[in-house]
mmCIF file of C-alpha atoms in Angstrom:
data_model
loop_
_atom_site.group_PDB
_atom_site.id
_atom_site.type_symbol
_atom_site.label_atom_id
_atom_site.label_comp_id
_atom_site.label_asym_id
_atom_site.label_seq_id
_atom_site.Cartn_x
_atom_site.Cartn_y
_atom_site.Cartn_z
ATOM 1 C CA MET D 1 117.131 96.820 99.839
ATOM 2 C CA TYR D 2 117.347 93.360 101.425
ATOM 3 C CA ILE D 3 114.318 91.261 100.453
ATOM 4 C CA ILE D 4 113.498 87.758 101.504
ATOM 5 C CA ILE D 5 111.330 85.744 99.179
ATOM 6 C CA VAL D 6 109.532 82.684 100.678
ATOM 7 C CA GLY D 7 108.895 80.168 97.976
ATOM 8 C CA GLY D 8 111.110 79.417 95.005
ATOM 9 C CA GLY D 9 108.407 78.102 92.618
ATOM 10 C CA ARG D 10 107.668 79.644 89.255
ATOM 11 C CA LEU D 11 106.363 82.893 90.735
ATOM 12 C CA GLY D 12 109.105 83.114 93.322
ATOM 13 C CA TYR D 13 111.801 82.435 90.700
ATOM 14 C CA SER D 14 110.458 85.103 88.316
ATOM 15 C CA LEU D 15 110.097 87.657 91.113
ATOM 16 C CA THR D 16 113.674 86.882 92.242
ATOM 17 C CA LYS D 17 115.094 87.442 88.753
ATOM 18 C CA ALA D 18 113.238 90.751 88.425
ATOM 19 C CA LEU D 19 114.314 92.070 91.813
ATOM 20 C CA LEU D 20 117.920 91.015 91.275
ATOM 21 C CA GLY D 21 117.832 92.919 87.952
ATOM 22 C CA GLU D 22 116.816 96.043 89.920
ATOM 23 C CA GLY D 23 119.797 95.696 92.157
ATOM 24 C CA HIS D 24 118.259 94.413 95.410
ATOM 25 C CA GLU D 25 119.866 91.901 97.646
ATOM 26 C CA ILE D 26 117.667 88.835 97.573
ATOM 27 C CA LEU D 27 117.521 85.625 99.532
ATOM 28 C CA VAL D 28 114.953 82.889 98.680
ATOM 29 C CA ILE D 29 113.859 80.371 101.375
ATOM 30 C CA GLU D 30 112.591 77.204 99.806
ATOM 31 C CA ARG D 31 111.752 73.748 101.195
ATOM 32 C CA ASP D 32 112.413 71.638 98.183
ATOM 33 C CA ALA D 33 116.050 70.665 97.753
ATOM 34 C CA ALA D 34 115.840 70.275 94.010
ATOM 35 C CA VAL D 35 114.188 73.635 93.506
ATOM 36 C CA CYS D 36 116.710 75.270 95.822
ATOM 37 C CA ASP D 37 119.724 73.675 93.951
ATOM 38 C CA SER D 38 118.292 74.786 90.589
ATOM 39 C CA ILE D 39 117.966 78.495 91.774
ATOM 40 C CA ASN D 40 121.484 78.456 93.180
ATOM 41 C CA ARG D 41 122.885 77.072 89.903
ATOM 42 C CA GLU D 42 121.050 79.628 87.798
ATOM 43 C CA LEU D 43 121.080 82.755 89.893
ATOM 44 C CA GLY D 44 124.034 82.200 92.323
ATOM 45 C CA SER D 45 124.016 81.148 95.978
ATOM 46 C CA ILE D 46 120.912 83.038 96.971
ATOM 47 C CA CYS D 47 118.615 80.186 98.010
ATOM 48 C CA LEU D 48 118.397 78.812 101.514
ATOM 49 C CA ARG D 49 116.790 75.416 101.942
ATOM 50 C CA GLY D 50 114.402 75.400 104.876
ATOM 51 C CA ASP D 51 110.973 76.064 106.296
ATOM 52 C CA ALA D 52 110.272 79.838 106.500
ATOM 53 C CA CYS D 53 107.546 79.170 109.083
ATOM 54 C CA GLU D 54 110.303 78.206 111.508
ATOM 55 C CA THR D 55 112.035 80.850 113.543
ATOM 56 C CA ALA D 56 115.399 79.128 113.307
ATOM 57 C CA THR D 57 115.234 79.193 109.441
ATOM 58 C CA GLN D 58 114.435 82.873 109.419
ATOM 59 C CA ALA D 59 117.252 83.581 111.886
ATOM 60 C CA THR D 60 119.678 81.810 109.624
ATOM 61 C CA ALA D 61 118.311 83.896 106.718
ATOM 62 C CA GLY D 62 119.152 87.109 108.533
ATOM 63 C CA THR D 63 115.509 88.150 108.591
ATOM 64 C CA GLY D 64 116.332 90.682 111.368
ATOM 65 C CA ARG D 65 117.947 92.955 108.871
ATOM 66 C CA ALA D 66 115.377 92.411 106.045
ATOM 67 C CA ASP D 67 113.535 95.429 104.738
ATOM 68 C CA MET D 68 110.806 93.322 103.195
ATOM 69 C CA MET D 69 109.485 89.775 103.134
ATOM 70 C CA ILE D 70 107.398 88.449 100.181
ATOM 71 C CA ALA D 71 105.732 85.052 100.704
ATOM 72 C CA VAL D 72 104.645 83.455 97.440
ATOM 73 C CA THR D 73 104.356 79.728 98.165
ATOM 74 C CA GLY D 74 101.360 77.804 96.966
ATOM 75 C CA GLY D 75 99.862 77.555 100.445
ATOM 76 C CA ASP D 76 97.987 80.421 102.129
ATOM 77 C CA GLU D 77 98.684 79.074 105.546
ATOM 78 C CA ASP D 78 102.499 78.932 104.962
ATOM 79 C CA ASN D 79 102.528 82.461 103.502
ATOM 80 C CA LEU D 80 100.610 83.804 106.525
ATOM 81 C CA VAL D 81 102.825 82.085 109.098
ATOM 82 C CA ALA D 82 106.095 83.036 107.355
ATOM 83 C CA CYS D 83 104.951 86.704 107.221
ATOM 84 C CA GLN D 84 103.850 86.642 110.908
ATOM 85 C CA VAL D 85 107.171 85.208 112.063
ATOM 86 C CA GLY D 86 109.013 87.764 109.940
ATOM 87 C CA LYS D 87 106.927 90.725 111.141
ATOM 88 C CA TYR D 88 106.495 89.955 114.865
ATOM 89 C CA ARG D 89 109.628 87.918 115.631
ATOM 90 C CA PHE D 90 112.106 89.835 113.457
ATOM 91 C CA ASN D 91 110.372 93.222 113.002
ATOM 92 C CA VAL D 92 110.379 93.134 109.190
ATOM 93 C CA PRO D 93 108.963 96.551 108.229
ATOM 94 C CA ARG D 94 107.005 95.350 105.181
ATOM 95 C CA THR D 95 105.341 91.923 104.548
ATOM 96 C CA VAL D 96 103.651 90.898 101.276
ATOM 97 C CA ALA D 97 101.728 87.647 100.881
ATOM 98 C CA ARG D 98 100.207 85.790 97.980
ATOM 99 C CA VAL D 99 96.648 84.732 98.769
ATOM 100 C CA ARG D 100 95.260 81.978 96.640
ATOM 101 C CA ASP D 101 91.778 81.795 98.263
ATOM 102 C CA PRO D 102 90.094 85.277 98.201
ATOM 103 C CA ARG D 103 88.141 84.272 101.409
ATOM 104 C CA ASN D 104 91.373 84.402 103.295
ATOM 105 C CA GLU D 105 92.394 87.892 102.322
ATOM 106 C CA ALA D 106 90.547 89.556 105.239
ATOM 107 C CA ILE D 107 92.186 87.210 107.715
ATOM 108 C CA PHE D 108 95.716 88.076 106.408
ATOM 109 C CA LYS D 109 95.004 91.815 106.793
ATOM 110 C CA LYS D 110 93.485 91.354 110.214
ATOM 111 C CA LEU D 111 96.590 89.436 111.335
ATOM 112 C CA GLY D 112 98.896 92.215 110.262
ATOM 113 C CA VAL D 113 100.177 91.309 106.702
ATOM 114 C CA ASP D 114 100.792 94.704 105.075
ATOM 115 C CA VAL D 115 99.955 93.785 101.489
ATOM 116 C CA THR D 116 97.992 90.874 100.049
ATOM 117 C CA VAL D 117 98.090 89.852 96.408
ATOM 118 C CA ASN D 118 95.244 87.698 95.066
ATOM 119 C CA SER D 119 95.169 86.725 91.405
ATOM 120 C CA THR D 120 91.418 86.407 91.347
ATOM 121 C CA ASN D 121 90.923 89.921 92.490
ATOM 122 C CA ILE D 122 93.589 91.286 89.995
ATOM 123 C CA ILE D 123 91.683 89.644 87.103
ATOM 124 C CA LEU D 124 88.350 90.879 88.438
ATOM 125 C CA GLU D 125 89.692 94.467 88.800
ATOM 126 C CA ARG D 126 90.968 94.340 85.201
ATOM 127 C CA ILE D 127 87.605 93.108 83.991
ATOM 128 C CA GLU D 128 85.777 95.847 85.958
ATOM 129 C CA HIS D 129 88.031 98.505 84.243
ATOM 130 C CA GLU D 130 87.576 97.031 80.801
ATOM 131 C CA VAL D 131 83.752 96.666 81.049
ATOM 132 C CA PRO D 132 82.312 100.226 80.337
ATOM 133 C CA SER D 133 79.029 99.437 81.967
ATOM 134 C CA HIS D 134 80.568 98.370 85.262
ATOM 135 C CA PRO D 135 79.465 101.097 87.772
ATOM 136 C CA LEU D 136 82.462 100.745 90.198
ATOM 137 C CA THR D 137 86.113 99.926 89.762
ATOM 138 C CA HIS D 138 88.564 99.210 92.571
ATOM 139 C CA LEU D 139 91.745 101.123 91.686
ATOM 140 C CA PHE D 140 93.902 100.708 94.776
ATOM 141 C CA CYS D 141 93.761 99.280 98.273
ATOM 142 C CA ILE D 142 95.335 101.642 100.876
ATOM 143 C CA THR D 143 97.743 99.957 103.245
ATOM 144 C CA GLY D 144 99.107 100.790 106.693
ATOM 145 C CA ASP D 145 96.833 102.104 109.418
ATOM 146 C CA GLN D 146 94.050 102.932 106.900
ATOM 147 C CA ARG D 147 93.975 99.509 105.338
ATOM 148 C CA ASP D 148 90.144 99.413 105.309
ATOM 149 C CA LEU D 149 90.088 102.176 102.728
ATOM 150 C CA GLU D 150 90.131 101.839 98.967
ATOM 151 C CA ILE D 151 90.462 104.221 96.000
ATOM 152 C CA LEU D 152 87.490 103.754 93.755
ATOM 153 C CA GLU D 153 86.297 105.004 90.376
ATOM 154 C CA ILE D 154 82.515 105.418 90.183
ATOM 155 C CA LYS D 155 80.604 106.000 86.932
ATOM 156 C CA ALA D 156 77.683 108.271 87.543
ATOM 157 C CA ASP D 157 74.568 107.167 85.720
ATOM 158 C CA THR D 158 70.981 107.231 87.133
ATOM 159 C CA GLY D 159 71.635 107.427 90.852
ATOM 160 C CA GLU D 160 69.724 109.590 93.252
ATOM 161 C CA ALA D 161 72.678 112.034 93.522
ATOM 162 C CA ILE D 162 72.521 113.034 89.860
ATOM 163 C CA GLY D 163 71.333 116.616 89.544
ATOM 164 C CA LYS D 164 72.040 117.384 93.205
ATOM 165 C CA THR D 165 74.953 119.206 94.749
ATOM 166 C CA MET D 166 77.433 117.548 97.113
ATOM 167 C CA ASN D 167 75.825 119.579 99.914
ATOM 168 C CA ASP D 168 72.522 117.915 99.179
ATOM 169 C CA ILE D 169 73.604 114.307 99.530
ATOM 170 C CA ASP D 170 74.546 112.285 102.606
ATOM 171 C CA LEU D 171 77.872 110.513 101.999
ATOM 172 C CA PRO D 172 78.781 107.522 104.206
ATOM 173 C CA ASP D 173 81.265 107.965 106.986
ATOM 174 C CA LYS D 174 85.001 108.151 105.963
ATOM 175 C CA VAL D 175 84.170 108.784 102.262
ATOM 176 C CA VAL D 176 85.960 111.514 100.389
ATOM 177 C CA LEU D 177 85.137 112.445 96.826
ATOM 178 C CA SER D 178 88.502 113.548 95.586
ATOM 179 C CA LEU D 179 88.141 114.159 91.785
ATOM 180 C CA ILE D 180 85.523 114.422 89.049
ATOM 181 C CA ILE D 181 86.432 113.688 85.459
ATOM 182 C CA ARG D 182 83.746 115.196 83.048
ATOM 183 C CA ARG D 183 83.690 115.083 79.301
ATOM 184 C CA ASN D 184 85.119 118.183 77.621
ATOM 185 C CA GLU D 185 86.227 119.611 80.988
ATOM 186 C CA LYS D 186 89.503 119.573 82.951
ATOM 187 C CA PRO D 187 89.310 117.199 85.922
ATOM 188 C CA PHE D 188 88.345 119.103 89.090
ATOM 189 C CA VAL D 189 88.013 118.667 92.744
ATOM 190 C CA PRO D 190 84.252 118.704 93.781
ATOM 191 C CA ARG D 191 83.047 121.433 96.118
ATOM 192 C CA GLY D 192 79.849 121.706 98.143
ATOM 193 C CA ASP D 193 77.999 123.389 95.273
ATOM 194 C CA THR D 194 79.185 120.984 92.554
ATOM 195 C CA VAL D 195 76.253 119.419 90.774
ATOM 196 C CA PHE D 196 76.784 115.797 89.779
ATOM 197 C CA GLN D 197 75.893 114.845 86.208
ATOM 198 C CA LYS D 198 75.278 111.627 84.371
ATOM 199 C CA GLY D 199 78.505 110.466 82.846
ATOM 200 C CA ASP D 200 80.765 111.891 85.538
ATOM 201 C CA GLN D 201 83.704 109.694 86.567
ATOM 202 C CA ILE D 202 84.155 110.184 90.249
ATOM 203 C CA ILE D 203 87.341 109.140 92.083
ATOM 204 C CA ALA D 204 86.636 108.482 95.761
ATOM 205 C CA VAL D 205 88.411 107.247 98.814
ATOM 206 C CA ALA D 206 86.002 104.984 100.792
ATOM 207 C CA PRO D 207 85.776 102.115 103.129
ATOM 208 C CA THR D 208 84.579 98.768 101.649
ATOM 209 C CA GLU D 209 81.291 98.893 103.521
ATOM 210 C CA ALA D 210 80.372 102.139 101.745
ATOM 211 C CA GLU D 211 80.494 100.731 98.172
ATOM 212 C CA GLU D 212 76.828 99.695 98.048
ATOM 213 C CA THR D 213 75.682 103.155 99.188
ATOM 214 C CA LEU D 214 77.927 104.941 96.612
ATOM 215 C CA GLN D 215 76.615 102.735 93.797
ATOM 216 C CA ARG D 216 73.045 103.537 94.801
ATOM 217 C CA LEU D 217 73.821 107.324 94.964
ATOM 218 C CA PHE D 218 75.666 107.651 91.675
ATOM 219 C CA SER D 219 74.947 104.601 89.499
ATOM 220 C CA GLY D 220 71.418 103.677 90.530
ATOM 221 C CA SER D 221 72.345 100.048 90.940
#
């Protein structure tokens, strides 16, 4: 796979080493001449000095044949513009962008970046998973045409759905309850007559706007 990495800083360098180790063809685009020279000395001639926000630079990099672009500079605006040039000017099938400010993540997705990576959200998701009392954990963001959907783990506690069947509750639009994990039982797919119990771990596919309702239904918070 031919992958272009925008930004040769610490994150870009580590990512480049890892992907080279997996056998991918990598080209790094980096503005800073010293950083670019350092990468070329250590990893071979794989760094192109230039501004990835410019069409001419991406043309020189052969972006038209790239399978993926990963933008990991320290600037959200640069990462967004580089991915947009790659995606809409050179038809790169997959774009991934680092987002430093969580408030920008929705804009990136709205403007067509396929995957966003935000360190704040990664840490938050890890904390959610490690704190047993946390009622809802974000497991995975679905990409592509259904990018508004997430896979969630909900811990059932004192919500209004406890003691009721799935037929008895009104789930929000586009919500699918796909699995229930219950102590001392095999995980199972819920049916209409499944009665929810306190302590159930429920795996759901849901849009972001449904999270509050799901917490009220199952966790009581």
